[in-house]
PDB file of C-alpha atoms and ligand atoms in Angstrom:
ATOM      1  CA  MET A   1      37.039  31.449  56.409  1.00 63.00           C
ATOM      2  CA  ALA A   2      35.403  31.176  52.973  1.00 91.00           C
ATOM      3  CA  PHE A   3      33.430  28.058  52.370  1.00 95.00           C
ATOM      4  CA  VAL A   4      32.887  27.219  48.589  1.00 95.00           C
ATOM      5  CA  LYS A   5      30.645  24.600  47.155  1.00 96.00           C
ATOM      6  CA  VAL A   6      32.724  21.981  45.346  1.00 96.00           C
ATOM      7  CA  CYS A   7      30.068  19.372  44.438  1.00 97.00           C
ATOM      8  CA  ALA A   8      26.691  17.713  45.238  1.00 97.00           C
ATOM      9  CA  LEU A   9      26.763  15.317  48.182  1.00 97.00           C
ATOM     10  CA  SER A  10      24.543  12.932  46.028  1.00 97.00           C
ATOM     11  CA  GLU A  11      27.316  12.883  43.322  1.00 95.00           C
ATOM     12  CA  LEU A  12      29.965  11.624  45.714  1.00 97.00           C
ATOM     13  CA  GLU A  13      30.183   7.744  45.632  1.00 97.00           C
ATOM     14  CA  GLU A  14      31.290   6.055  48.889  1.00 97.00           C
ATOM     15  CA  ASP A  15      35.111   5.505  48.971  1.00 98.00           C
ATOM     16  CA  THR A  16      35.441   7.010  45.418  1.00 98.00           C
ATOM     17  CA  PRO A  17      37.657  10.253  45.774  1.00 98.00           C
ATOM     18  CA  LYS A  18      36.650  13.267  43.670  1.00 98.00           C
ATOM     19  CA  ARG A  19      39.250  15.711  42.512  1.00 98.00           C
ATOM     20  CA  VAL A  20      38.268  19.381  42.530  1.00 97.00           C
ATOM     21  CA  GLU A  21      40.222  22.651  42.288  1.00 95.00           C
ATOM     22  CA  LEU A  22      39.664  25.473  44.645  1.00 93.00           C
ATOM     23  CA  ASP A  23      41.377  28.742  44.024  1.00 88.00           C
ATOM     24  CA  GLY A  24      44.102  26.781  42.239  1.00 93.00           C
ATOM     25  CA  THR A  25      44.506  24.305  44.998  1.00 95.00           C
ATOM     26  CA  PRO A  26      43.881  20.749  43.977  1.00 97.00           C
ATOM     27  CA  VAL A  27      41.561  18.895  46.563  1.00 98.00           C
ATOM     28  CA  SER A  28      40.359  15.243  46.792  1.00 98.00           C
ATOM     29  CA  VAL A  29      36.867  15.152  48.164  1.00 98.00           C
ATOM     30  CA  VAL A  30      36.228  11.772  49.794  1.00 98.00           C
ATOM     31  CA  ARG A  31      32.858  10.314  51.308  1.00 98.00           C
ATOM     32  CA  THR A  32      33.509   7.519  53.475  1.00 98.00           C
ATOM     33  CA  GLU A  33      32.204   6.060  56.718  1.00 94.00           C
ATOM     34  CA  GLY A  34      29.373   8.388  56.787  1.00 94.00           C
ATOM     35  CA  GLU A  35      31.531  11.521  56.587  1.00 97.00           C
ATOM     36  CA  VAL A  36      32.910  13.760  53.855  1.00 98.00           C
ATOM     37  CA  PHE A  37      36.668  14.816  53.985  1.00 98.00           C
ATOM     38  CA  ALA A  38      38.687  17.136  52.031  1.00 98.00           C
ATOM     39  CA  ILE A  39      42.498  16.644  51.646  1.00 98.00           C
ATOM     40  CA  ASN A  40      45.221  18.153  49.343  1.00 98.00           C
ATOM     41  CA  ASP A  41      45.071  16.091  46.214  1.00 98.00           C
ATOM     42  CA  ILE A  42      48.973  16.035  46.009  1.00 98.00           C
ATOM     43  CA  CYS A  43      51.049  13.391  47.966  1.00 98.00           C
ATOM     44  CA  SER A  44      53.600  14.942  50.185  1.00 98.00           C
ATOM     45  CA  HIS A  45      56.264  12.508  48.849  1.00 98.00           C
ATOM     46  CA  ALA A  46      56.002  13.416  45.126  1.00 97.00           C
ATOM     47  CA  ASN A  47      53.690  15.059  42.607  1.00 96.00           C
ATOM     48  CA  VAL A  48      51.045  12.390  42.599  1.00 97.00           C
ATOM     49  CA  SER A  49      47.391  12.793  42.645  1.00 98.00           C
ATOM     50  CA  LEU A  50      45.913  11.104  45.683  1.00 98.00           C
ATOM     51  CA  SER A  51      42.494  11.017  44.255  1.00 98.00           C
ATOM     52  CA  GLU A  52      43.606   8.117  41.982  1.00 98.00           C
ATOM     53  CA  GLY A  53      44.299   6.164  45.047  1.00 97.00           C
ATOM     54  CA  GLU A  54      42.214   3.781  47.057  1.00 97.00           C
ATOM     55  CA  VAL A  55      40.138   4.626  50.347  1.00 98.00           C
ATOM     56  CA  GLU A  56      39.983   2.242  53.234  1.00 97.00           C
ATOM     57  CA  ASP A  57      39.624   2.760  56.861  1.00 96.00           C
ATOM     58  CA  CYS A  58      39.382   6.568  56.606  1.00 97.00           C
ATOM     59  CA  MET A  59      42.786   6.529  54.924  1.00 98.00           C
ATOM     60  CA  ILE A  60      43.633   7.449  51.289  1.00 98.00           C
ATOM     61  CA  GLU A  61      46.376   5.452  49.718  1.00 98.00           C
ATOM     62  CA  CYS A  62      49.074   6.927  47.240  1.00 98.00           C
ATOM     63  CA  TRP A  63      49.077   4.709  44.455  1.00 97.00           C
ATOM     64  CA  LEU A  64      52.614   5.421  43.573  1.00 97.00           C
ATOM     65  CA  HIS A  65      54.642   4.057  46.649  1.00 97.00           C
ATOM     66  CA  GLY A  66      52.015   3.142  48.911  1.00 97.00           C
ATOM     67  CA  SER A  67      51.936   5.689  51.754  1.00 98.00           C
ATOM     68  CA  SER A  68      48.527   6.129  53.231  1.00 98.00           C
ATOM     69  CA  PHE A  69      47.177   9.366  54.610  1.00 98.00           C
ATOM     70  CA  ASP A  70      44.664   9.926  57.451  1.00 98.00           C
ATOM     71  CA  LEU A  71      41.630  11.937  55.855  1.00 98.00           C
ATOM     72  CA  ARG A  72      41.189  13.380  59.243  1.00 98.00           C
ATOM     73  CA  THR A  73      44.568  14.622  59.969  1.00 98.00           C
ATOM     74  CA  GLY A  74      46.595  14.351  56.849  1.00 98.00           C
ATOM     75  CA  LYS A  75      49.272  12.198  58.526  1.00 98.00           C
ATOM     76  CA  PRO A  76      50.990   9.525  56.715  1.00 98.00           C
ATOM     77  CA  SER A  77      50.782   6.078  58.112  1.00 95.00           C
ATOM     78  CA  GLY A  78      54.215   5.016  56.877  1.00 92.00           C
ATOM     79  CA  LEU A  79      57.138   5.435  54.622  1.00 95.00           C
ATOM     80  CA  PRO A  80      58.152   6.726  52.052  1.00 97.00           C
ATOM     81  CA  ALA A  81      55.973   9.841  52.839  1.00 97.00           C
ATOM     82  CA  THR A  82      57.047  11.550  56.038  1.00 97.00           C
ATOM     83  CA  ARG A  83      55.257  14.848  55.877  1.00 98.00           C
ATOM     84  CA  PRO A  84      51.485  15.298  56.270  1.00 98.00           C
ATOM     85  CA  VAL A  85      49.141  16.421  53.565  1.00 98.00           C
ATOM     86  CA  PRO A  86      46.963  19.501  54.254  1.00 97.00           C
ATOM     87  CA  VAL A  87      43.328  18.831  55.212  1.00 97.00           C
ATOM     88  CA  TYR A  88      40.606  21.282  55.015  1.00 97.00           C
ATOM     89  CA  PRO A  89      37.251  21.841  56.908  1.00 96.00           C
ATOM     90  CA  VAL A  90      34.092  20.491  55.230  1.00 97.00           C
ATOM     91  CA  LYS A  91      30.522  21.625  55.614  1.00 97.00           C
ATOM     92  CA  ILE A  92      27.436  19.887  54.373  1.00 97.00           C
ATOM     93  CA  GLU A  93      24.321  22.028  53.641  1.00 97.00           C
ATOM     94  CA  GLY A  94      21.556  20.109  52.165  1.00 97.00           C
ATOM     95  CA  ASP A  95      22.884  18.335  49.063  1.00 97.00           C
ATOM     96  CA  ASP A  96      25.837  20.828  48.926  1.00 98.00           C
ATOM     97  CA  VAL A  97      29.353  19.927  50.061  1.00 98.00           C
ATOM     98  CA  LEU A  98      31.475  22.930  50.817  1.00 97.00           C
ATOM     99  CA  VAL A  99      35.150  23.285  51.445  1.00 97.00           C
ATOM    100  CA  SER A 100      37.415  25.931  52.761  1.00 96.00           C
ATOM    101  CA  VAL A 101      40.843  26.014  51.580  1.00 93.00           C
ATOM    102  CA  THR A 102      41.816  29.213  53.163  1.00 86.00           C
ATOM    103  CA  GLN A 103      42.289  27.537  56.427  1.00 64.00           C
ATOM    104  CA  GLU A 104      43.822  24.020  57.214  1.00 58.00           C
ATOM    105  CA  SER A 105      42.082  22.176  59.762  1.00 57.00           C
TER     106      SER A 105
HETATM  107  S1  FES B 201      54.425   9.686  45.511  1.00 57.79           S
HETATM  108 FE1  FES B 201      53.087   9.296  47.158  1.00 57.79          FE
HETATM  109  S2  FES B 201      54.251   7.917  48.332  1.00 57.79           S
HETATM  110 FE2  FES B 201      55.596   8.395  46.793  1.00 57.79          FE
END
């Protein structure tokens, strides 16, 4: 699985998602609760960017209709979204944040 550098750890603000694109895949990178997560940036309910939503309790909330997705599993906490959003493995190397979109975790 190919890990690609997406940004520097130091440029990620706590609970502020950063949208990046990896091989044409939009990814929201989130630093929260001492960890970094990578989740597909598109809500499973409609074509909305999750990185524009709020982060709380290891969940990212879709700003349009309010479904929240677990950053660890991609699963929605409630309606209207019913399908999970893909999440991707993250590696930290020094100040580099690396993500692999070739395999969903
Ligand atoms: S578009 Fe995200 S919950 Fe509806």
